[in-house]
Coordinates of C-alpha atoms in Angstrom, one line a residue:
M105 CA 0.0 0.0 0.0
K106 CA 2.8 2.4 0.9
K107 CA 4.6 1.5 -2.4
L108 CA 1.4 2.3 -4.3
H109 CA 1.0 5.6 -2.4
Y110 CA 4.6 6.5 -3.3
V111 CA 4.1 5.7 -7.0
L112 CA 0.9 7.9 -7.0
L113 CA 2.8 10.8 -5.4
I114 CA 5.5 10.4 -8.1
L115 CA 2.9 10.4 -10.9
I116 CA 1.1 13.5 -9.4
S117 CA 4.4 15.3 -9.0
N118 CA 5.4 14.5 -12.7
F119 CA 2.0 15.7 -13.9
I120 CA 2.3 19.0 -12.0
Y121 CA 5.7 19.6 -13.4
A122 CA 4.5 18.8 -16.9
Q123 CA 1.8 21.4 -16.4
N124 CA 4.0 23.9 -14.7
N125 CA 7.6 23.8 -16.0
F126 CA 8.7 27.3 -15.0
E127 CA 8.6 29.1 -11.7
I128 CA 9.4 32.8 -10.9
D129 CA 10.2 33.9 -7.4
L130 CA 9.4 37.6 -7.9
S131 CA 10.0 40.2 -5.3
S132 CA 9.8 44.0 -5.5
D133 CA 9.2 46.1 -2.4
S134 CA 8.7 49.2 -4.5
Y135 CA 5.6 47.7 -6.3
I136 CA 3.8 46.1 -3.4
N137 CA 0.0 46.6 -3.9
D138 CA 0.8 48.1 -7.3
S139 CA 0.7 46.2 -10.6
L140 CA 3.1 45.0 -13.2
M141 CA 2.5 43.2 -16.5
L142 CA 4.5 40.4 -18.0
G143 CA 4.3 39.4 -21.6
A144 CA 5.8 39.0 -25.0
P145 CA 7.2 42.1 -26.8
M146 CA 5.7 43.6 -29.9
T147 CA 5.9 41.4 -33.0
R148 CA 4.6 41.6 -36.5
K149 CA 0.9 40.9 -36.9
G150 CA 0.4 37.2 -37.4
F151 CA 3.4 36.3 -35.2
G152 CA 1.8 36.7 -31.8
D153 CA 0.5 33.1 -31.6
L154 CA 4.1 31.9 -31.7
Y155 CA 4.9 33.7 -28.5
T156 CA 2.4 32.2 -26.0
F157 CA 2.9 30.6 -22.6
K158 CA 0.5 29.7 -19.7
M159 CA 0.6 31.2 -16.2
Q160 CA -1.4 29.8 -13.3
T161 CA -4.0 32.6 -12.6
N162 CA -5.4 33.5 -9.1
K163 CA -6.7 36.6 -7.4
N164 CA -3.4 38.4 -8.0
I165 CA -2.6 37.1 -11.5
S166 CA -5.0 37.5 -14.5
D167 CA -4.7 36.7 -18.2
L168 CA -4.9 40.0 -20.0
A169 CA -4.5 38.3 -23.4
K170 CA -7.5 36.1 -23.0
K171 CA -9.6 39.0 -21.6
N172 CA -8.6 41.4 -24.4
R173 CA -8.4 38.8 -27.2
I174 CA -4.6 39.4 -27.8
D175 CA -2.9 36.7 -29.7
H176 CA 0.4 36.7 -27.7
S177 CA 0.6 36.1 -23.9
F178 CA 0.2 39.0 -21.5
Y179 CA -0.5 38.7 -17.8
Y180 CA -1.4 41.2 -15.1
L181 CA 0.3 40.8 -11.7
K182 CA -0.8 42.5 -8.5
I183 CA 2.4 42.6 -6.5
Q184 CA 2.5 41.2 -3.0
K185 CA 5.4 40.8 -0.5
K186 CA 6.1 37.4 -2.0
N187 CA 5.1 36.4 -5.5
I188 CA 5.4 32.9 -6.8
V189 CA 4.5 32.7 -10.5
I190 CA 4.3 29.2 -12.1
G191 CA 3.3 28.2 -15.5
F192 CA 4.1 26.2 -18.7
I193 CA 6.3 27.3 -21.6
E194 CA 7.0 25.2 -24.7
Y195 CA 10.3 26.9 -25.7
P196 CA 12.3 29.9 -24.5
Q197 CA 10.5 33.1 -25.3
P198 CA 11.3 36.9 -25.1
V199 CA 9.3 38.8 -22.5
A200 CA 9.4 42.0 -20.4
F201 CA 8.0 43.5 -17.3
I202 CA 5.9 46.6 -17.8
H203 CA 4.7 49.2 -15.3
L204 CA 1.9 51.4 -16.7
G205 CA 2.1 54.0 -13.9
K206 CA -0.7 56.3 -12.7
K207 CA -2.9 58.3 -15.0
G208 CA -0.9 60.8 -17.0
E209 CA 2.4 59.1 -16.2
A210 CA 4.6 57.3 -18.8
S211 CA 4.8 53.5 -18.9
H212 CA 8.2 51.8 -18.2
N213 CA 9.5 48.4 -19.1
T214 CA 12.5 46.3 -18.5
K215 CA 14.7 45.2 -21.4
I216 CA 13.7 42.0 -23.0
F217 CA 14.8 38.8 -21.3
F218 CA 13.9 35.1 -22.0
L219 CA 11.4 33.2 -20.0
E220 CA 12.3 29.5 -20.1
K221 CA 11.9 26.3 -18.2
G222 CA 13.3 26.1 -14.6
K223 CA 13.2 28.2 -11.5
H224 CA 14.1 31.9 -11.7
K225 CA 14.5 34.4 -8.9
I226 CA 13.9 38.1 -9.9
D227 CA 14.1 41.1 -7.7
L228 CA 12.9 44.3 -9.3
P229 CA 14.0 47.8 -8.1
Q230 CA 11.9 50.9 -8.1
N231 CA 13.1 52.1 -11.5
I232 CA 12.6 49.3 -14.1
N233 CA 12.9 51.5 -17.2
N234 CA 15.2 49.9 -19.7
L235 CA 16.5 47.6 -16.9
E236 CA 18.6 44.7 -17.9
L237 CA 17.7 41.7 -15.7
D238 CA 20.5 39.5 -14.6
I239 CA 18.9 36.0 -15.0
H240 CA 21.3 33.1 -14.8
S241 CA 19.5 30.7 -17.3
P242 CA 21.1 29.3 -20.5
T243 CA 19.2 31.3 -23.0
N244 CA 19.6 34.6 -21.1
K245 CA 23.3 34.1 -20.7
E246 CA 23.6 33.5 -24.5
Y247 CA 21.3 36.4 -25.4
K248 CA 23.3 38.8 -23.2
A249 CA 26.5 37.8 -25.0
L250 CA 24.9 37.9 -28.4
K251 CA 23.5 41.4 -27.9
K252 CA 27.0 42.5 -26.8
S253 CA 28.5 41.2 -30.0
L254 CA 25.9 42.9 -32.1
E255 CA 26.6 46.4 -30.6
Q256 CA 29.1 47.0 -33.4
F257 CA 26.2 47.3 -35.9
Y258 CA 24.3 50.0 -33.9
I259 CA 24.7 53.7 -33.0
K260 CA 23.7 53.9 -29.4
S261 CA 20.8 56.1 -28.6
K262 CA 21.4 59.0 -26.1
S263 CA 17.9 58.5 -24.8
P264 CA 16.8 55.4 -22.9
D265 CA 13.3 55.8 -24.5
Q266 CA 14.7 55.5 -28.0
R267 CA 16.0 52.4 -29.8
D268 CA 19.6 52.2 -31.0
S269 CA 20.0 52.9 -34.7
L270 CA 21.0 50.0 -37.0
I271 CA 23.9 51.0 -39.2
N272 CA 23.9 48.2 -41.8
M273 CA 21.4 45.4 -42.0
D274 CA 23.4 43.4 -44.6
K275 CA 26.4 43.2 -42.3
K276 CA 24.4 42.4 -39.3
Q277 CA 22.6 39.5 -41.0
K278 CA 26.0 38.2 -42.4
F279 CA 27.3 38.2 -38.8
L280 CA 24.1 36.5 -37.5
G281 CA 24.5 33.8 -40.2
E282 CA 28.0 33.0 -39.0
Y283 CA 26.7 33.0 -35.4
I284 CA 24.0 30.5 -36.2
R285 CA 26.5 28.2 -37.9
K286 CA 28.3 28.0 -34.6
N287 CA 25.1 28.0 -32.5
P288 CA 22.5 26.1 -34.6
N289 CA 20.0 25.7 -31.8
S290 CA 19.9 29.3 -30.7
Y291 CA 16.5 30.7 -29.7
A292 CA 18.2 34.0 -29.1
A293 CA 19.4 34.2 -32.7
L294 CA 15.9 33.2 -34.0
W295 CA 14.4 36.0 -32.0
E296 CA 16.9 38.5 -33.4
I297 CA 15.6 37.6 -36.9
V298 CA 12.0 38.0 -35.9
N299 CA 12.8 41.3 -34.1
D300 CA 14.6 42.7 -37.1
Y301 CA 11.7 41.8 -39.3
T302 CA 9.3 43.5 -36.9
L303 CA 11.3 46.7 -36.9
K304 CA 12.9 46.8 -40.4
D305 CA 10.6 44.8 -42.8
Y306 CA 11.5 41.8 -44.9
H307 CA 15.1 41.0 -45.9
P308 CA 16.2 38.1 -48.1
A309 CA 18.9 37.1 -45.6
Y310 CA 16.3 36.1 -43.0
L311 CA 15.4 32.9 -44.8
K312 CA 19.0 32.2 -45.7
N313 CA 19.9 32.4 -42.0
L314 CA 16.9 30.3 -41.0
N315 CA 18.3 27.5 -43.2
L316 CA 21.5 27.4 -41.1
F317 CA 19.7 26.1 -38.0
S318 CA 20.1 22.5 -37.1
V319 CA 17.8 19.7 -38.4
K320 CA 16.5 19.1 -34.9
F321 CA 15.8 22.8 -34.2
K322 CA 13.9 23.1 -37.5
Q323 CA 11.3 20.7 -36.1
N324 CA 10.1 22.9 -33.3
K325 CA 6.9 24.9 -33.6
L326 CA 8.5 28.3 -33.3
Y327 CA 10.9 27.7 -36.1
K328 CA 8.3 26.3 -38.4
G329 CA 5.9 29.2 -37.7
V330 CA 8.6 31.8 -38.5
E331 CA 9.7 30.0 -41.6
T332 CA 6.2 29.6 -42.9
R333 CA 5.4 33.3 -42.5
L334 CA 8.6 34.5 -44.1
K335 CA 8.3 32.1 -47.0
A336 CA 4.7 33.5 -47.5
E337 CA 6.1 37.0 -47.8
Q338 CA 9.0 35.9 -50.1
S339 CA 6.5 34.1 -52.4
T340 CA 4.3 37.2 -52.6
S341 CA 7.0 39.8 -53.2
I342 CA 7.3 41.9 -56.4
G343 CA 7.5 39.7 -59.5
Q344 CA 5.7 36.7 -57.9
K345 CA 2.2 35.5 -58.6
I346 CA -0.4 36.1 -55.9
P347 CA -1.9 32.8 -54.7
D348 CA -5.6 31.9 -54.8
I349 CA -7.4 33.2 -51.8
Y350 CA -10.5 31.5 -50.3
F351 CA -12.3 34.0 -48.0
D352 CA -15.3 31.7 -47.3
K353 CA -17.4 29.1 -49.1
Q354 CA -18.8 31.6 -51.5
N355 CA -16.0 34.1 -52.0
K356 CA -12.6 33.6 -53.5
L357 CA -9.9 35.6 -55.4
T358 CA -8.2 33.6 -58.2
S359 CA -6.2 34.3 -61.4
E360 CA -9.6 34.6 -63.2
N361 CA -10.3 37.8 -61.3
F362 CA -7.2 39.5 -62.7
K363 CA -7.6 38.5 -66.4
K364 CA -10.4 41.0 -67.0
Y365 CA -8.3 44.0 -66.0
K366 CA -5.0 45.6 -66.9
L367 CA -4.3 46.2 -63.2
T368 CA -6.0 45.3 -59.9
F369 CA -5.4 47.3 -56.8
I370 CA -5.9 45.5 -53.5
D371 CA -6.2 47.3 -50.1
Y372 CA -5.9 45.2 -47.0
W373 CA -7.3 47.0 -43.9
S374 CA -9.1 46.8 -40.6
T375 CA -11.7 48.9 -38.7
T376 CA -9.1 49.1 -35.8
C377 CA -6.6 50.8 -38.1
A378 CA -6.8 54.6 -38.0
P379 CA -4.5 55.2 -41.0
C380 CA -6.6 52.7 -43.0
I381 CA -9.8 54.7 -42.4
K382 CA -8.0 58.0 -42.9
S383 CA -6.7 56.9 -46.3
M384 CA -10.1 55.6 -47.5
P385 CA -11.1 58.9 -49.2
E386 CA -7.8 59.0 -51.1
I387 CA -8.5 55.4 -52.3
V388 CA -11.9 56.6 -53.5
K389 CA -10.3 59.5 -55.4
L390 CA -7.9 57.0 -57.0
Y391 CA -10.8 54.7 -57.9
N392 CA -12.7 57.5 -59.6
E393 CA -9.6 58.5 -61.4
Y394 CA -8.8 55.1 -62.9
K395 CA -12.0 53.0 -62.8
D396 CA -12.6 53.8 -66.5
Q397 CA -9.0 52.9 -67.5
N398 CA -9.4 49.1 -66.9
V399 CA -8.1 49.2 -63.3
N400 CA -10.0 47.1 -60.8
F401 CA -10.3 48.0 -57.1
I402 CA -10.7 45.5 -54.3
T403 CA -10.6 45.8 -50.5
V404 CA -9.9 42.9 -48.2
T405 CA -11.1 43.6 -44.7
D406 CA -9.5 41.8 -41.8
E407 CA -12.6 41.3 -39.7
Q408 CA -14.4 38.2 -38.5
N409 CA -16.6 39.4 -35.7
P410 CA -20.2 40.2 -37.0
N411 CA -20.2 43.6 -35.2
R412 CA -16.9 44.6 -36.7
I413 CA -18.0 43.4 -40.1
E414 CA -21.1 45.7 -39.8
T415 CA -18.8 48.6 -38.8
A416 CA -16.6 47.9 -41.8
K417 CA -19.6 48.0 -44.1
N418 CA -20.7 51.3 -42.7
I419 CA -17.2 52.8 -43.2
L420 CA -17.1 51.7 -46.8
K421 CA -20.6 53.0 -47.4
K422 CA -19.8 56.4 -45.7
N423 CA -16.8 56.8 -48.0
N424 CA -18.8 55.8 -51.1
A425 CA -16.6 52.8 -51.7
T426 CA -18.5 51.0 -54.4
W427 CA -15.9 48.4 -55.3
V428 CA -15.8 44.7 -54.3
N429 CA -15.0 44.1 -50.7
F430 CA -14.0 40.7 -49.2
F431 CA -13.9 39.8 -45.5
D432 CA -10.9 37.7 -44.6
T433 CA -13.0 35.4 -42.4
N434 CA -10.7 32.4 -42.8
K435 CA -7.5 34.5 -42.4
D436 CA -6.5 32.9 -45.7
F437 CA -5.3 36.2 -47.2
Q438 CA -3.4 37.2 -44.1
K439 CA -1.6 33.8 -44.0
K440 CA -0.9 33.3 -47.7
V441 CA 0.6 36.8 -48.3
N442 CA 2.0 37.2 -44.7
A443 CA 0.0 40.4 -44.3
T444 CA 1.6 41.7 -41.1
S445 CA 0.4 45.4 -41.1
Y446 CA -2.3 47.7 -42.2
P447 CA -2.9 49.3 -44.6
L448 CA -1.1 47.0 -47.1
H449 CA -1.5 47.6 -50.8
F450 CA -1.0 45.3 -53.7
I451 CA -0.9 46.1 -57.4
I452 CA -1.5 43.1 -59.6
D453 CA -1.3 42.8 -63.4
E454 CA -3.6 40.8 -65.7
N455 CA -1.5 37.6 -65.3
G456 CA -1.8 37.7 -61.5
K457 CA 1.8 38.9 -61.1
I458 CA 2.6 41.3 -58.2
I459 CA 3.7 44.7 -59.6
A460 CA 4.0 46.4 -56.2
R461 CA 3.6 45.6 -52.5
I462 CA 3.3 48.8 -50.5
S463 CA 2.7 49.7 -46.9
N464 CA 0.5 52.7 -46.3
N465 CA 1.5 54.9 -49.2
I466 CA -1.3 55.9 -51.6
D467 CA 0.9 58.4 -53.3
E468 CA 3.3 55.6 -54.3
V469 CA 0.4 53.5 -55.5
R470 CA -0.9 56.4 -57.7
T471 CA 2.6 56.9 -59.2
I472 CA 3.0 53.2 -60.0
I473 CA -0.4 52.9 -61.6
K474 CA 0.2 56.0 -63.7
E475 CA 3.6 54.9 -64.9
Y476 CA 2.4 51.3 -65.7
L477 CA -0.6 52.6 -67.7
Q478 CA 1.6 54.9 -69.7

């Protein structure tokens, strides 16, 4: 009986560990009865679901991502004298602590560090703004050394609230490629590629460097997700053919849609995007200017919620947008072209070839259409 009881305890213990494979012993006297947030840093739209982890919630810890329908993990922590945070994480992920401050005050956050399996003790001082945490875990030790070696490619900002300026992306990516050859299982290096893409747009070297990771590393969910998204953008860059898009059972966008027109302009937008709504009248002007010159206009609206769909229809109606609009209910457009920001504009020729892929620049769209028609 005692042996059976012991075996059950071992099984229960293993189950608890499987469900909760990281633990943070957090202390911060300066923030007792105040709140902090812990979550993934900003990434490109469509990358958030790759940066998720689970924390055990209670009266002092709540899941902000779930409450606000955010795709990446974000948790609210009401700080006590002693704070034990436990949870599950599939692979090392970049996170930061954030303090919003009182009304009218600026928010502050630590520098990015990696949350990973194991036990971590963190003591936060009163001023966490741009604070580099000294966490003795494998990925954090590596990330600290990697960031130090990458300093040569940046001009250091004089203000802690501004990012350092990248001098040369080509040289940085070449260095990163050499680093990955020596460290083919590096989550820190993979994050550096994702972060560069978030801040600086697509670069051909990203996929070249991704290919340098080990065969084993390429099997993990994070790597596969990043590779899929970057390949989608590569395959829908200028000169490539736009893939067939299936919005729902009734609506699709295929090569047949482009054959009837000399050019097709596609605007990808959302009702939550202020620049999208602001630029709508300019798109209407463009439409009126070129609708009789064999140029087709299409909007693809990134909305799935019925209320948001109704809002989108009202915005289109208010702006007298009489062209064809599709709702990306299956997220097929977003995934296949790796649409990571709004507004995103495509110009497609009659063969379905992408003439231009432009972020938020209607003037550039107008110039390209004018030059192409001439």
